[in-house]
mmCIF file of C-alpha atoms and ligand atoms in Angstrom:
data_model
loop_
_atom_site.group_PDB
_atom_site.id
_atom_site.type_symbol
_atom_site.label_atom_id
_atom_site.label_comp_id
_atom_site.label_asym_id
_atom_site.label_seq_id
_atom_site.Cartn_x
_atom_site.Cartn_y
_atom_site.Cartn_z
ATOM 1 C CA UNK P 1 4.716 -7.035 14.659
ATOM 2 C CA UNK P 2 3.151 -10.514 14.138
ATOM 3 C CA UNK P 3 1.105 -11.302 11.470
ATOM 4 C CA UNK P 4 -1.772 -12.166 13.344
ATOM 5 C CA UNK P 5 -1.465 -8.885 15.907
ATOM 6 C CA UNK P 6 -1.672 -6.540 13.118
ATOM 7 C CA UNK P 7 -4.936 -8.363 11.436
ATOM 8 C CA UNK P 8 -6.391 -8.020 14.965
ATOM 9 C CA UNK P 9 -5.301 -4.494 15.276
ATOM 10 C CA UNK P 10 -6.613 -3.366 11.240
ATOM 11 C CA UNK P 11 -9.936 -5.274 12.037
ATOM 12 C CA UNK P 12 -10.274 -3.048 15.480
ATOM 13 C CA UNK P 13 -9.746 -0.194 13.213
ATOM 14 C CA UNK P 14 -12.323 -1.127 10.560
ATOM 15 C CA UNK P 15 -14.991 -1.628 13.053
ATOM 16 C CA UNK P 16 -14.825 1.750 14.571
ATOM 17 C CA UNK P 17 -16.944 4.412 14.191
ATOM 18 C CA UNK P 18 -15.122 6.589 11.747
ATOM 19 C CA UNK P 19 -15.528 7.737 8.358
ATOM 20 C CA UNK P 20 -14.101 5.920 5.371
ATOM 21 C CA UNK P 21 -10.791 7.835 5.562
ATOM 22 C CA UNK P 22 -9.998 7.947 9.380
ATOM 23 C CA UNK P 23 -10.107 4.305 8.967
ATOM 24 C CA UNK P 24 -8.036 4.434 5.707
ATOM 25 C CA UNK P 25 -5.492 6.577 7.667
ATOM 26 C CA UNK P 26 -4.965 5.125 10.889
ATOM 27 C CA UNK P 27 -4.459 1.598 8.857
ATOM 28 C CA UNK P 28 -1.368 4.189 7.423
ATOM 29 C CA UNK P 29 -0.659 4.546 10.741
ATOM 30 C CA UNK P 30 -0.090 1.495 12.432
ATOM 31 C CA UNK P 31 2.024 0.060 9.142
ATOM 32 C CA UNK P 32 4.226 2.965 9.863
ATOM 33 C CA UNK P 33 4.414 2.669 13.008
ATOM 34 C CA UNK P 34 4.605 -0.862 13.720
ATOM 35 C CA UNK P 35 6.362 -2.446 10.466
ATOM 36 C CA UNK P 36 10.657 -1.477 10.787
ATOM 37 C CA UNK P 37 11.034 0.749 7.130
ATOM 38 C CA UNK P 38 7.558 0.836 6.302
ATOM 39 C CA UNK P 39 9.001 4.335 5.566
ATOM 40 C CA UNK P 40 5.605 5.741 2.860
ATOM 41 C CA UNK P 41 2.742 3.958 3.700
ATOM 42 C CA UNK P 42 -0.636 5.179 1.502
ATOM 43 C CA UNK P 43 -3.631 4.207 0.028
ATOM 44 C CA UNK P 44 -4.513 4.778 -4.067
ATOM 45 C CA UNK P 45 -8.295 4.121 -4.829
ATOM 46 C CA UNK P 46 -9.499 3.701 -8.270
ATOM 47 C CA UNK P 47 -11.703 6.481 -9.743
ATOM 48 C CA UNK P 48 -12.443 7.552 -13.053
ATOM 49 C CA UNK P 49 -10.312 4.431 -14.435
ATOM 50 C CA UNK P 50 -7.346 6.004 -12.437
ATOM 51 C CA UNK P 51 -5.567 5.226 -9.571
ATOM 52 C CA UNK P 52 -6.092 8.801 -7.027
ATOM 53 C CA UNK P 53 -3.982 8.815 -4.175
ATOM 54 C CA UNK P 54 -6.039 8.765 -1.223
ATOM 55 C CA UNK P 55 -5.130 8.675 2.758
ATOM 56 C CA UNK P 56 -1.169 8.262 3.382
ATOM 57 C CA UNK P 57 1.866 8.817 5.724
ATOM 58 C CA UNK P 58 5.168 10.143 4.810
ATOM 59 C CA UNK P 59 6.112 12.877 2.211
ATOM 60 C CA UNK P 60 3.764 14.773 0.019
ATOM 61 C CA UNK P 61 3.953 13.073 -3.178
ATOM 62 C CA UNK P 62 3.574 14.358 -6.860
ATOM 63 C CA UNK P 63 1.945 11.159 -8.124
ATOM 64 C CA UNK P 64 -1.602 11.506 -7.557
ATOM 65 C CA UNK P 65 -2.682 10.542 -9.964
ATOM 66 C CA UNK P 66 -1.944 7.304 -11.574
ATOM 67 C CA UNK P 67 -2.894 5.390 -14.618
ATOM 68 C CA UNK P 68 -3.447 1.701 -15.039
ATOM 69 C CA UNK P 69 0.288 0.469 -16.571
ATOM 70 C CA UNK P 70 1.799 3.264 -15.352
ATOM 71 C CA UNK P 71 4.934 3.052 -12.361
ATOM 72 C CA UNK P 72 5.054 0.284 -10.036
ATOM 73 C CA UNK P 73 1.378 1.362 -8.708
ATOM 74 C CA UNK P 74 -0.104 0.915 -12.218
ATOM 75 C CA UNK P 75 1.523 -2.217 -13.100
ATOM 76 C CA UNK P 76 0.287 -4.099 -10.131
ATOM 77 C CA UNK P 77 -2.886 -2.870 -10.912
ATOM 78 C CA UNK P 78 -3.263 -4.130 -14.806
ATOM 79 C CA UNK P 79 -1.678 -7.109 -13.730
ATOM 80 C CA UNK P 80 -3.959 -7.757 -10.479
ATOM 81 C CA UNK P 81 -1.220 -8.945 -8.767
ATOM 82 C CA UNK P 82 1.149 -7.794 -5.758
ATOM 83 C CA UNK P 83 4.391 -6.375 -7.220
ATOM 84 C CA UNK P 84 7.589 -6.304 -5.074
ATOM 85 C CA UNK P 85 10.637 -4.651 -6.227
ATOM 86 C CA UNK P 86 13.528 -4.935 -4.471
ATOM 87 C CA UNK P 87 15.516 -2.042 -6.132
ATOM 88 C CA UNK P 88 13.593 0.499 -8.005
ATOM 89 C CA UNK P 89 16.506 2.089 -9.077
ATOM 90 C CA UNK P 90 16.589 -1.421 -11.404
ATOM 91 C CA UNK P 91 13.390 -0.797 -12.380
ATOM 92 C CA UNK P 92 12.240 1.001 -15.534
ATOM 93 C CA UNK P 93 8.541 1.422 -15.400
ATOM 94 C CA UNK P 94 8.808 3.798 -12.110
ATOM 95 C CA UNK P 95 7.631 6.750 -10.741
ATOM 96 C CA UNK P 96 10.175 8.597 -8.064
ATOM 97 C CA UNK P 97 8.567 9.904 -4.859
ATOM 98 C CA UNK P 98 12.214 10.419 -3.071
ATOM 99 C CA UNK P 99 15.435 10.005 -3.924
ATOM 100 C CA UNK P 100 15.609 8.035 -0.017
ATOM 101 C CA UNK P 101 13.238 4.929 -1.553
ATOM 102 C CA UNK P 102 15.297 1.500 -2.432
ATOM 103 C CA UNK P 103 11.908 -0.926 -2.307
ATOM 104 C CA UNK P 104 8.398 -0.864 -2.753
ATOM 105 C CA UNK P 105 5.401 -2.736 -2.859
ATOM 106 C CA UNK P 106 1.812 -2.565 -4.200
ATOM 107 C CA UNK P 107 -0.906 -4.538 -3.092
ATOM 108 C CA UNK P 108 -4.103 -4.520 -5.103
ATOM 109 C CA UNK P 109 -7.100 -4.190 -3.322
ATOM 110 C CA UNK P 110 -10.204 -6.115 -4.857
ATOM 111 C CA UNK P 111 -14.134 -5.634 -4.653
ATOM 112 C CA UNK P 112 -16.374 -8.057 -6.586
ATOM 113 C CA UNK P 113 -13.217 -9.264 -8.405
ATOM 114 C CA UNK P 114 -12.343 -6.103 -9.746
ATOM 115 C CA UNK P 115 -9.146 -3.918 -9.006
ATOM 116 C CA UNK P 116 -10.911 -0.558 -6.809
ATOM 117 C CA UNK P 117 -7.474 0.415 -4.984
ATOM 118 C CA UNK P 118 -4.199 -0.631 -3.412
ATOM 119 C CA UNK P 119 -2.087 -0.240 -0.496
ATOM 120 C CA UNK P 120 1.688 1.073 -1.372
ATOM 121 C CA UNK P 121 3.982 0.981 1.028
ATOM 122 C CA UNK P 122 7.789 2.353 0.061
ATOM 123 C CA UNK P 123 11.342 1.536 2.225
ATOM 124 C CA UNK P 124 14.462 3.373 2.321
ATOM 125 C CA UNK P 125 15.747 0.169 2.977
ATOM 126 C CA UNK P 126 16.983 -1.990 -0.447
ATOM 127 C CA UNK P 127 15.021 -5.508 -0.900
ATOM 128 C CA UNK P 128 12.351 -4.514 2.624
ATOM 129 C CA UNK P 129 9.540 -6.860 1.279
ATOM 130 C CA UNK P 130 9.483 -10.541 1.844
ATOM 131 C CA UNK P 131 6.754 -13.225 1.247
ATOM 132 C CA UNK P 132 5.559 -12.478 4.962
ATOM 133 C CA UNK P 133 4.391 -8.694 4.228
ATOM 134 C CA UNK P 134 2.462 -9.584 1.295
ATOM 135 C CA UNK P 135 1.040 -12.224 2.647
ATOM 136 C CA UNK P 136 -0.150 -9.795 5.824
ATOM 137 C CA UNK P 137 -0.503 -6.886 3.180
ATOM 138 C CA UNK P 138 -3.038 -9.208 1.305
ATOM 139 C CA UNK P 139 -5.063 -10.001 4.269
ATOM 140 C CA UNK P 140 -5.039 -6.159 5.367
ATOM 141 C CA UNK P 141 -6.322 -5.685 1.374
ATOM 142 C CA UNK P 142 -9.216 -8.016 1.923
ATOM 143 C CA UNK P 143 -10.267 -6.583 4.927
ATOM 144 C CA UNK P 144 -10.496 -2.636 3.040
ATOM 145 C CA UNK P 145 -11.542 -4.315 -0.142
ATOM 146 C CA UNK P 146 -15.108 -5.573 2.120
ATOM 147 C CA UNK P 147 -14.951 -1.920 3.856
ATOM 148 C CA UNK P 148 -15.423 -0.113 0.368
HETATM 149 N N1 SME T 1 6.548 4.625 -6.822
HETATM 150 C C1 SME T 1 5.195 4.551 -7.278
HETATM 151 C C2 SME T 1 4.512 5.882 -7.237
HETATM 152 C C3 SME T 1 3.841 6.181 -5.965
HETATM 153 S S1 SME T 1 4.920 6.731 -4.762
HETATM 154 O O1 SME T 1 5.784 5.608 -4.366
HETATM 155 C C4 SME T 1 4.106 7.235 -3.436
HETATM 156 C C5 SME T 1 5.140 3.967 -8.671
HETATM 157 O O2 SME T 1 6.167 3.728 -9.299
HETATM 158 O O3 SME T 1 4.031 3.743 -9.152
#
């Protein structure tokens, strides 16, 4: 889906009348649905100094808990930055969710300048992510980072 269809289509979903994590999860939703091998698609917020996995789709995962540094998640998170990786298997600092993932990203989400969650979205496809989903994935961040 175009950029600009899905920003339309998160903001409808922020400005219903829902709790925090309906919202949260039907954001899940559309990525899944509407981005090709946007195969895990969740939300970690930051409590206690720790990323805590919050409203997702796909498999259960072990890693609920997160710290700064740690795994892709953590990385992108001490480093404030978006982090692609095009083959995890390549990468050292990572935390397995299924054997079926070949790329990930992890888009910080930022209130008031400071790191309070991210979106992380994983593909069974190798090398998924491209300039053009973090660019949307950054917008979508905004949005939640003024919702929270
Ligand atoms: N792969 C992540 C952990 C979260 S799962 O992908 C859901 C990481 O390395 O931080």
């Amino acid at each position: 889906m175009e950029t600009e269809k899905m920003i339309e289509k998160v903001e409808n979903i922020i400005n219903k009348d829902e709790d925090l994590e309906t919202r949260l999860k039907d954001i899940c939703l559309l990525l899944n649905k509407e981005q090709k091998g946007y195969d895990w698609v969740g939300f970690y917020l930051v409590e206690d100094g720790e990323l805590v996995l919050g409203p997702y789709i796909g498999e259960p995962t072990d890693h609920t808990n997160i710290d700064f540094g740690e795994g892709v998640c953590g990385q992108a998170a001490e480093r404030e930055e978006s982090f692609l990786v095009d083959d995890v298997k390549q990468e050292k600092n990572y935390l397995s969710c299924s054997p079926q993932v070949e790329s990930e990203i992890v888009v910080p989400i930022f209130k008031e300048g400071e790191v309070v969650g991210e979106i992380d979205i994983d593909s069974h496809k190798k090398a998924r992510f491209e300039e053009e989903d973090q660019n949307m994935l950054e917008e979508v961040a905004e949005m939640v980072g003024k919702m929270l």
